[in-house]
């Protein structure tokens, strides 16, 4: 897999004339060179449904009069740039109006993405209809005709569908279309059949052809879906709704699974298909560095103008990032993330309630932000992961426990592992009682919201107080082995129409009868009786952050890495085993909010004197240097700890530790 890829969208309406009339091999090559691009995904078929080559099984775009796909492949290959080929699977808008009976429907008979034909937008096809044969024939033609370096299949995944074909099949099988489980099971079978058939069709022609199936977000806990890909492309455009926390959350789940993957961002100010919108070069420099720091290759989304002319401003922008990636590649290939902490993803356990963060529930979103800000080394895991590879497992807010998970967690703690849990985590699947021994008994959901916590220890920047917490809480009592670390303090009453006090919530009381346990420690766990990770994702409360960080440090007494890098910094430690070296990635940029909820990176400010302390028992260090500069860096070894100071960090810096 190449490191410096571009995903060149080309969704082009039949109402636009002169398709490809300004395409020039020389200009195409000049832009790729200017952008330091070594792989570019080009289009065989777009969402509108048009082919961009002379097709026997599809219709060439009516305003294109030559083989644009073939010309792009030829031009790229001449300068050693690879060309994966894009095929839209889920959308083919011209066919949607011819065969509306092939479209997905919801339970109210509405179409998918847009709910009818009187608004502009796409209509998604059901792959349980004859459309599947249609799209397989299109794919076979491309694989057979062209020297593609891969096939990118878009808008696919497990779906729930109520179209006539799916409903009739359910009824014929004696299933109930009103039973959501039956509908979901059918969606699984439909996707599995599609994925098997299209992979077999491709491999029958070119057995070694790379294939990726894109559904935007790779779902945690669905390892079975990896097998239909040769690699993963993690779509995560920070300014388009995903935010800057999504990619670390996604990448830290995928990297430990051992699959090749890349991080896909975009050059756009916001979303795909935005003509005339540009990020600041510093944003792309940071986003591509973030991919490298997580063991990923890089992809940047662009959209070709209908007339086929590549945009010089875009490739200057991309080149600013990819010239740096090119210099760093040697230290980023085939790496393994070193982690002390395992974040047991709520998504991976099957709990499907999602919040406002795109594709990310607020429990996981809050947890990853807290881990990043605390500079903890972590992976994101599912119930099939090896828990014993970690020192601490975090169970954020809603990790319900079945027998299999209970046995794994109990084995983990028996081996000396620690658990930090919150909210309903550790309870049975009926949410009745704790099956994990956290030193507490569940008494029910607390009736007061919001309420307060009062820790027995001082918070780092705030000392002692009764601190507001706005998320839902559980009422608990101590059992044998539990030690109270913080109290819950109730307000006088909940705020309601004819009973309220002040501008917002009701103050806490000083009555002892309004206090109960809120945070409890045992010999191998700390339990926090609120949805604190959700609270941090939504409210961003400093007391909540400091509570969680302090609890983590109580459990993780000897972290592998400590640093004074500020809160918005990101740190990873990658092991490049083939080169016998560790690579410490340090990143710093501070996104700001522009417009309505758009996170923007513009200024990258230098951070001076970044101190790093690594505890690496059993590893002998031969030398330390900055990369890609190859400048030696002074270091000390004190009581088994390797300590060094990076004089200045501007955006991204790698520190390489050669191992003896």
XYZ file of C-alpha atoms in Angstrom, residues 4 6 31-37 281 284-285 300 312-326:
28
model
C 0.400 9.269 -0.306
C -5.654 10.813 -3.365
C -0.465 17.926 -10.576
C 0.305 14.467 -9.198
C 3.998 15.343 -9.067
C 3.224 18.713 -7.524
C 1.137 16.997 -4.848
C 3.766 14.294 -4.110
C 1.004 11.763 -4.863
C -2.317 23.562 4.601
C -3.733 18.601 6.133
C -0.207 18.515 7.532
C -6.817 12.882 0.849
C -3.394 23.566 -9.012
C -4.398 25.128 -5.682
C -5.549 21.722 -4.450
C -2.292 19.992 -5.376
C -0.208 22.744 -3.809
C -2.290 22.172 -0.672
C -1.887 18.399 -0.817
C 1.798 18.727 -1.643
C 2.416 20.755 1.524
C 1.332 17.710 3.530
C 2.604 14.913 1.314
C 6.115 16.317 0.941
C 6.408 15.838 4.708
C 4.813 12.384 4.623
C 7.302 11.333 1.943
